[in-house]
Amino acid sequence: MPKLKLKAGSRPPWVGLAAAVWVEISAGNGYNFPLYSSALKSVLGFSQQQITILGVANDFGENVGLLAGIACNKFPPWAVLLVGVFACFLGYGVIWLAVSQTIIGLPYWVLWIALVVAANSNAWFGTAVLVTNMRNFPLSRGTVAGILKGYVGISAAAYTVLYSTLLEQSASKLLLFLTLGIPVICVAMMYFIRPCAPPSGEDSSVHAHFIFTQAASVLLAIYLLTLTVIYDTVSLSDAVSYILLAIVVILLLSPLGIPVKMTLFRANAETITPLAGSTEHLAQECDSTQAEPLLSPSSSASNLGSFFESEYASDVEILLAVGEGAVKKKRRPRRGEDFKFHEAFVKADFWLLWVIYFLGVGSGVTVLNNLAQIGVAFGVDNTTILLSLFSFCNFVGRLGSGALSEHFVRTRAIPRTLWMTCTLIIMVLAFVLYALALNGTLYVSTALLGVCCGFQYNLMVPTASELFGLKHFGVIYNFMLLGNPVGALLLSGLLAGYVYDAEAAKQGSSTCLGPECFRLTFFVLAGICGLGTFLSIFLTIRLRPVYKMLYSSGSFRLPQASDH
């Protein structure tokens, strides 16, 4: 494939980030499963275990994105997004046909496959915008990941507000919106999400721009949570509801204020200064010492265009050069450099990170998939508040983990996995509170779990990119995400669904009421998170010297090249 032309200038990356916000909101469509799962159960007459298995299909499709990761290195972002558009239209279209009873008698396996296809659109949407924007902002990857994945986390609250107002709490209308509305939004954003030439240093205004974007997302999250409570407690006219919904749209557009501001008030070139240890500084070191060139595009922001080049041609050139004695044989990459997938696959750190992610996020998604049934079992009439609370706290965790870990990794070179350890400990507490079913603890437990799941998910993203590089990050990132559906299958489909149906059978009903419905599940999940805590501590100890090397200058840099 020919090398893609990178969009030059300081504004295009911010335009792309603003467009990515809408795509990431669209990529959160998998969080809608609790909103229409009850309709699937009542209209189609499914048992809770069948609904839980459909939830596994939702998680499986959402997180199996290896093809999307490979495609990111072969095709432009718009092509990757287009695949997601078709998957969203086809998958949710079939489910809408079943729930609306336009077609009656669709087999269960057809719905399972349709849900996998529909949710898989999230993998294509999310991978395209995340990989593109992390390459456009290589020196702020933790912050960028926190912002983008934060919007995915708050998307559930956005859909809940839309569901409660414009869609009139109709599962059929919600599925129709997912079938038609989401593809239209993503097609409209395609043009603006493109690879851009990253700066050689850090603009003094970049930090302020990121703070503005984070503040806008926090304001949106608070506003959405407030709207959910208002709609649940107060009856509003249609006109007022539409005005409140329009404010949501305005807040989603707020990141566009950055490129508008940059157009009206152009910054001076002198405000861009290379950091010690930054990409420009490294280039100067290489010129002065004549050391062996640093491998990989992540070692030089000016070479990021090679992410999109064909690897076959470059491998042949290197092989010929080795035969002629022009260059030394390429050594194995070290942590912080660009790993190919098969090189990362055999590393202990790779599997430790995957298992920790599987234990933490797998436990969290088990609760999310069964949140509506958990609410009913605990006597909550309107479970949309629980979903919005989880969504808001998940957003706080995703956004907060990016900012918090970025600060400490730059100032003290503390591995991001330390925060994984802390959140796993809190998750143990949250599951114990769920199991004890004390008065007033349901919302507290849901809030704690939402924050911790947000931390777990978002911390994995920059950690994987720092250890194994950005060149093949799309594939590595999507393999890490497999921990989500595997956890959903084992913990939600086999454990939670079985326990729930067994307790419901004791009560002689298809609906289980009382804390016993999930008590055993919660205790098992607490033990699993305890195991994850010990593994996370072990990984943090292993990575401490690596992070000291990568962030010794206060900004991400590659280790010095060696001669072996």
PDB file of N, CA, C and O in Angstrom, residues 29-64:
ATOM      1  N   ASN A  29     -22.418   2.154  21.664  1.00  0.00           N
ATOM      2  CA  ASN A  29     -23.778   1.626  21.476  1.00  0.00           C
ATOM      3  C   ASN A  29     -23.977   0.270  22.144  1.00  0.00           C
ATOM      4  O   ASN A  29     -25.103  -0.135  22.399  1.00  0.00           O
ATOM      5  N   GLY A  30     -22.878  -0.438  22.434  1.00  0.00           N
ATOM      6  CA  GLY A  30     -23.011  -1.722  23.125  1.00  0.00           C
ATOM      7  C   GLY A  30     -23.555  -1.589  24.538  1.00  0.00           C
ATOM      8  O   GLY A  30     -24.132  -2.541  25.089  1.00  0.00           O
ATOM      9  N   TYR A  31     -23.393  -0.393  25.138  1.00  0.00           N
ATOM     10  CA  TYR A  31     -23.898  -0.169  26.496  1.00  0.00           C
ATOM     11  C   TYR A  31     -25.422  -0.114  26.543  1.00  0.00           C
ATOM     12  O   TYR A  31     -26.016  -0.066  27.626  1.00  0.00           O
ATOM     13  N   ASN A  32     -26.073  -0.079  25.377  1.00  0.00           N
ATOM     14  CA  ASN A  32     -27.530  -0.016  25.345  1.00  0.00           C
ATOM     15  C   ASN A  32     -28.197  -1.359  25.607  1.00  0.00           C
ATOM     16  O   ASN A  32     -29.425  -1.420  25.721  1.00  0.00           O
ATOM     17  N   PHE A  33     -27.414  -2.420  25.678  1.00  0.00           N
ATOM     18  CA  PHE A  33     -28.017  -3.746  25.841  1.00  0.00           C
ATOM     19  C   PHE A  33     -28.976  -3.823  27.036  1.00  0.00           C
ATOM     20  O   PHE A  33     -30.070  -4.399  26.909  1.00  0.00           O
ATOM     21  N   PRO A  34     -28.626  -3.257  28.211  1.00  0.00           N
ATOM     22  CA  PRO A  34     -29.595  -3.310  29.326  1.00  0.00           C
ATOM     23  C   PRO A  34     -30.909  -2.596  29.022  1.00  0.00           C
ATOM     24  O   PRO A  34     -31.934  -2.918  29.620  1.00  0.00           O
ATOM     25  N   LEU A  35     -30.901  -1.625  28.081  1.00  0.00           N
ATOM     26  CA  LEU A  35     -32.119  -0.878  27.777  1.00  0.00           C
ATOM     27  C   LEU A  35     -33.101  -1.680  26.937  1.00  0.00           C
ATOM     28  O   LEU A  35     -34.312  -1.473  27.022  1.00  0.00           O
ATOM     29  N   TYR A  36     -32.590  -2.586  26.097  1.00  0.00           N
ATOM     30  CA  TYR A  36     -33.519  -3.363  25.277  1.00  0.00           C
ATOM     31  C   TYR A  36     -33.507  -4.861  25.595  1.00  0.00           C
ATOM     32  O   TYR A  36     -34.232  -5.635  24.971  1.00  0.00           O
ATOM     33  N   SER A  37     -32.707  -5.277  26.582  1.00  0.00           N
ATOM     34  CA  SER A  37     -32.672  -6.702  26.937  1.00  0.00           C
ATOM     35  C   SER A  37     -34.010  -7.168  27.516  1.00  0.00           C
ATOM     36  O   SER A  37     -34.441  -8.302  27.279  1.00  0.00           O
ATOM     37  N   SER A  38     -34.688  -6.293  28.265  1.00  0.00           N
ATOM     38  CA  SER A  38     -35.995  -6.666  28.823  1.00  0.00           C
ATOM     39  C   SER A  38     -37.013  -6.898  27.713  1.00  0.00           C
ATOM     40  O   SER A  38     -37.868  -7.788  27.812  1.00  0.00           O
ATOM     41  N   ALA A  39     -36.919  -6.092  26.635  1.00  0.00           N
ATOM     42  CA  ALA A  39     -37.831  -6.284  25.498  1.00  0.00           C
ATOM     43  C   ALA A  39     -37.536  -7.607  24.796  1.00  0.00           C
ATOM     44  O   ALA A  39     -38.464  -8.316  24.375  1.00  0.00           O
ATOM     45  N   LEU A  40     -36.269  -7.956  24.675  1.00  0.00           N
ATOM     46  CA  LEU A  40     -35.914  -9.246  24.088  1.00  0.00           C
ATOM     47  C   LEU A  40     -36.503 -10.390  24.913  1.00  0.00           C
ATOM     48  O   LEU A  40     -37.027 -11.373  24.373  1.00  0.00           O
ATOM     49  N   LYS A  41     -36.441 -10.232  26.234  1.00  0.00           N
ATOM     50  CA  LYS A  41     -36.914 -11.296  27.125  1.00  0.00           C
ATOM     51  C   LYS A  41     -38.430 -11.437  27.070  1.00  0.00           C
ATOM     52  O   LYS A  41     -38.972 -12.552  27.003  1.00  0.00           O
ATOM     53  N   SER A  42     -39.137 -10.293  27.061  1.00  0.00           N
ATOM     54  CA  SER A  42     -40.604 -10.344  27.106  1.00  0.00           C
ATOM     55  C   SER A  42     -41.219 -10.629  25.738  1.00  0.00           C
ATOM     56  O   SER A  42     -42.130 -11.462  25.626  1.00  0.00           O
ATOM     57  N   VAL A  43     -40.712  -9.962  24.705  1.00  0.00           N
ATOM     58  CA  VAL A  43     -41.298 -10.126  23.371  1.00  0.00           C
ATOM     59  C   VAL A  43     -40.993 -11.505  22.791  1.00  0.00           C
ATOM     60  O   VAL A  43     -41.857 -12.161  22.193  1.00  0.00           O
ATOM     61  N   LEU A  44     -39.747 -11.958  22.978  1.00  0.00           N
ATOM     62  CA  LEU A  44     -39.319 -13.206  22.364  1.00  0.00           C
ATOM     63  C   LEU A  44     -39.388 -14.398  23.319  1.00  0.00           C
ATOM     64  O   LEU A  44     -39.111 -15.534  22.918  1.00  0.00           O
ATOM     65  N   GLY A  45     -39.699 -14.134  24.601  1.00  0.00           N
ATOM     66  CA  GLY A  45     -39.895 -15.222  25.559  1.00  0.00           C
ATOM     67  C   GLY A  45     -38.629 -15.959  25.951  1.00  0.00           C
ATOM     68  O   GLY A  45     -38.666 -17.175  26.176  1.00  0.00           O
ATOM     69  N   PHE A  46     -37.503 -15.233  26.074  1.00  0.00           N
ATOM     70  CA  PHE A  46     -36.234 -15.862  26.434  1.00  0.00           C
ATOM     71  C   PHE A  46     -36.101 -15.979  27.947  1.00  0.00           C
ATOM     72  O   PHE A  46     -36.689 -15.207  28.711  1.00  0.00           O
ATOM     73  N   SER A  47     -35.300 -16.962  28.395  1.00  0.00           N
ATOM     74  CA  SER A  47     -34.956 -17.086  29.815  1.00  0.00           C
ATOM     75  C   SER A  47     -33.825 -16.122  30.139  1.00  0.00           C
ATOM     76  O   SER A  47     -33.187 -15.551  29.235  1.00  0.00           O
ATOM     77  N   GLN A  48     -33.544 -15.947  31.457  1.00  0.00           N
ATOM     78  CA  GLN A  48     -32.465 -15.039  31.841  1.00  0.00           C
ATOM     79  C   GLN A  48     -31.117 -15.539  31.353  1.00  0.00           C
ATOM     80  O   GLN A  48     -30.259 -14.747  30.944  1.00  0.00           O
ATOM     81  N   GLN A  49     -30.907 -16.843  31.348  1.00  0.00           N
ATOM     82  CA  GLN A  49     -29.624 -17.353  30.868  1.00  0.00           C
ATOM     83  C   GLN A  49     -29.471 -17.112  29.367  1.00  0.00           C
ATOM     84  O   GLN A  49     -28.375 -16.811  28.890  1.00  0.00           O
ATOM     85  N   GLN A  50     -30.558 -17.215  28.612  1.00  0.00           N
ATOM     86  CA  GLN A  50     -30.488 -16.897  27.190  1.00  0.00           C
ATOM     87  C   GLN A  50     -30.168 -15.422  26.969  1.00  0.00           C
ATOM     88  O   GLN A  50     -29.386 -15.073  26.083  1.00  0.00           O
ATOM     89  N   ILE A  51     -30.766 -14.553  27.789  1.00  0.00           N
ATOM     90  CA  ILE A  51     -30.465 -13.119  27.695  1.00  0.00           C
ATOM     91  C   ILE A  51     -29.010 -12.865  28.062  1.00  0.00           C
ATOM     92  O   ILE A  51     -28.322 -12.051  27.431  1.00  0.00           O
ATOM     93  N   THR A  52     -28.526 -13.579  29.083  1.00  0.00           N
ATOM     94  CA  THR A  52     -27.135 -13.409  29.495  1.00  0.00           C
ATOM     95  C   THR A  52     -26.175 -13.834  28.387  1.00  0.00           C
ATOM     96  O   THR A  52     -25.152 -13.192  28.138  1.00  0.00           O
ATOM     97  N   ILE A  53     -26.513 -14.926  27.682  1.00  0.00           N
ATOM     98  CA  ILE A  53     -25.676 -15.377  26.573  1.00  0.00           C
ATOM     99  C   ILE A  53     -25.700 -14.355  25.434  1.00  0.00           C
ATOM    100  O   ILE A  53     -24.690 -14.138  24.754  1.00  0.00           O
ATOM    101  N   LEU A  54     -26.843 -13.704  25.222  1.00  0.00           N
ATOM    102  CA  LEU A  54     -26.894 -12.610  24.246  1.00  0.00           C
ATOM    103  C   LEU A  54     -26.012 -11.449  24.699  1.00  0.00           C
ATOM    104  O   LEU A  54     -25.391 -10.766  23.878  1.00  0.00           O
ATOM    105  N   GLY A  55     -25.965 -11.226  26.026  1.00  0.00           N
ATOM    106  CA  GLY A  55     -25.052 -10.212  26.544  1.00  0.00           C
ATOM    107  C   GLY A  55     -23.604 -10.566  26.268  1.00  0.00           C
ATOM    108  O   GLY A  55     -22.780  -9.696  25.991  1.00  0.00           O
ATOM    109  N   VAL A  56     -23.283 -11.862  26.335  1.00  0.00           N
ATOM    110  CA  VAL A  56     -21.933 -12.316  25.980  1.00  0.00           C
ATOM    111  C   VAL A  56     -21.656 -12.036  24.508  1.00  0.00           C
ATOM    112  O   VAL A  56     -20.557 -11.612  24.134  1.00  0.00           O
ATOM    113  N   ALA A  57     -22.662 -12.254  23.652  1.00  0.00           N
ATOM    114  CA  ALA A  57     -22.508 -11.944  22.226  1.00  0.00           C
ATOM    115  C   ALA A  57     -22.221 -10.464  22.027  1.00  0.00           C
ATOM    116  O   ALA A  57     -21.385 -10.077  21.192  1.00  0.00           O
ATOM    117  N   ASN A  58     -22.902  -9.632  22.805  1.00  0.00           N
ATOM    118  CA  ASN A  58     -22.676  -8.187  22.745  1.00  0.00           C
ATOM    119  C   ASN A  58     -21.232  -7.854  23.112  1.00  0.00           C
ATOM    120  O   ASN A  58     -20.554  -7.080  22.415  1.00  0.00           O
ATOM    121  N   ASP A  59     -20.739  -8.444  24.201  1.00  0.00           N
ATOM    122  CA  ASP A  59     -19.357  -8.184  24.631  1.00  0.00           C
ATOM    123  C   ASP A  59     -18.354  -8.788  23.657  1.00  0.00           C
ATOM    124  O   ASP A  59     -17.300  -8.195  23.394  1.00  0.00           O
ATOM    125  N   PHE A  60     -18.669  -9.962  23.135  1.00  0.00           N
ATOM    126  CA  PHE A  60     -17.775 -10.622  22.196  1.00  0.00           C
ATOM    127  C   PHE A  60     -17.594  -9.775  20.942  1.00  0.00           C
ATOM    128  O   PHE A  60     -16.470  -9.523  20.489  1.00  0.00           O
ATOM    129  N   GLY A  61     -18.700  -9.317  20.368  1.00  0.00           N
ATOM    130  CA  GLY A  61     -18.610  -8.497  19.167  1.00  0.00           C
ATOM    131  C   GLY A  61     -17.921  -7.177  19.411  1.00  0.00           C
ATOM    132  O   GLY A  61     -17.133  -6.699  18.588  1.00  0.00           O
ATOM    133  N   GLU A  62     -18.187  -6.580  20.563  1.00  0.00           N
ATOM    134  CA  GLU A  62     -17.644  -5.268  20.882  1.00  0.00           C
ATOM    135  C   GLU A  62     -16.132  -5.283  21.048  1.00  0.00           C
ATOM    136  O   GLU A  62     -15.458  -4.297  20.749  1.00  0.00           O
ATOM    137  N   ASN A  63     -15.586  -6.403  21.477  1.00  0.00           N
ATOM    138  CA  ASN A  63     -14.178  -6.427  21.854  1.00  0.00           C
ATOM    139  C   ASN A  63     -13.293  -7.302  20.966  1.00  0.00           C
ATOM    140  O   ASN A  63     -12.082  -7.343  21.181  1.00  0.00           O
ATOM    141  N   VAL A  64     -13.879  -8.000  20.017  1.00  0.00           N
ATOM    142  CA  VAL A  64     -13.059  -8.777  19.088  1.00  0.00           C
ATOM    143  C   VAL A  64     -12.759  -7.891  17.885  1.00  0.00           C
ATOM    144  O   VAL A  64     -13.551  -7.819  16.943  1.00  0.00           O
TER     145      VAL A  64
END
